[in-house]
Amino acid sequence: MTLVVDRVTSGYGDRSVVAEISFTIEPGRIMALFGHNGAGKSTILKSLLGLIPVSSGTITLDGHNLERLPVTERVEHGLRLLPEGRGVFPELTVEENLAVVSAANPGRDGGAITASQVLELFPALAERRQALAGNMSGGQQQMLALGLAIIGSPRCLLLEEPSVGLQPDLVEHLFAQISRICRELGVSAILIEHKIASAMKIVDDVLIINTGEVVFYGSNEETRRTDIWKFF
Ligand SMILES: Nc1ncnc2c1ncn2[C@@H]1O[C@H](COP(=O)(O)OP(=O)(O)OP(=O)(O)O)[C@@H](O)[C@H]1O
Ligand SMILES: [Mg+2]
């Protein structure tokens, strides 16, 4: 399920915040979305998911145009947001979190990822299935949030700064899990991150935006050969 974003412009009210954004992500691949504070990274994710309208441009997932669909239908097509902060229900147990999200995401084609498969993919969550999500560590909560995001039929994960508030060793562990999940399930991902060195260990491609415009787009290898700091 290739995600193709072609010259998307969007913003708030009459004000365009991101202009003519284009990129492509193949299944199982991860693209980093870097940029300074206020560059428009979250605005791009909101436009992809349909939380704000696009004023021009197209968004296609395996050839299906999404840019005019409501959020619910984009989620059905497989776009999934891992929101900033902890995307879990803190007052529910791990098992209850999985049950609630499973009920809302039956998935398609019989190939859907179930709650029990999530527990198989993340043994650390299986060990804590009775724990209240809000009582778990930040790293465990982010792993649960990732598990919730892949229930059903995910195609493309929109990951909004998943490392915020995590200790460095937990960041590396979470990123390794994200990478493993994407490769194993053939799910693509957009990773918004300020922890650039850690993100570079798992991403295939890099898009850098500055005041709403693409200033760099290249492979991991090209990014490493480039002095990207001049783009921030
Ligand atoms: N709800 C909103 N209404 C109006 N303007 C907004 C809104 N949200 C963001 N903006 C503006 O859009 C621009 C881009 O913001 P955005 O949140 O996309 O940046 P970002 O790259 O995600 O930044 P950060 O790294 O701080 O999360 C900023 O100028 C911001 O003030
Ligand atoms: Mg943001």
mmCIF file of C-alpha atoms in Angstrom, residues 18 37 48 117 123 166 215:
data_model
loop_
_atom_site.group_PDB
_atom_site.id
_atom_site.type_symbol
_atom_site.label_atom_id
_atom_site.label_comp_id
_atom_site.label_asym_id
_atom_site.label_seq_id
_atom_site.Cartn_x
_atom_site.Cartn_y
_atom_site.Cartn_z
ATOM 1 C CA VAL A 18 2.344 23.908 4.480
ATOM 2 C CA ASN A 37 9.298 23.967 15.988
ATOM 3 C CA LEU A 48 -3.144 13.303 5.879
ATOM 4 C CA GLN A 117 -1.526 -10.968 18.019
ATOM 5 C CA PRO A 123 5.705 -10.031 25.014
ATOM 6 C CA LEU A 166 11.359 8.722 27.401
ATOM 7 C CA VAL A 215 13.837 21.871 1.881
#
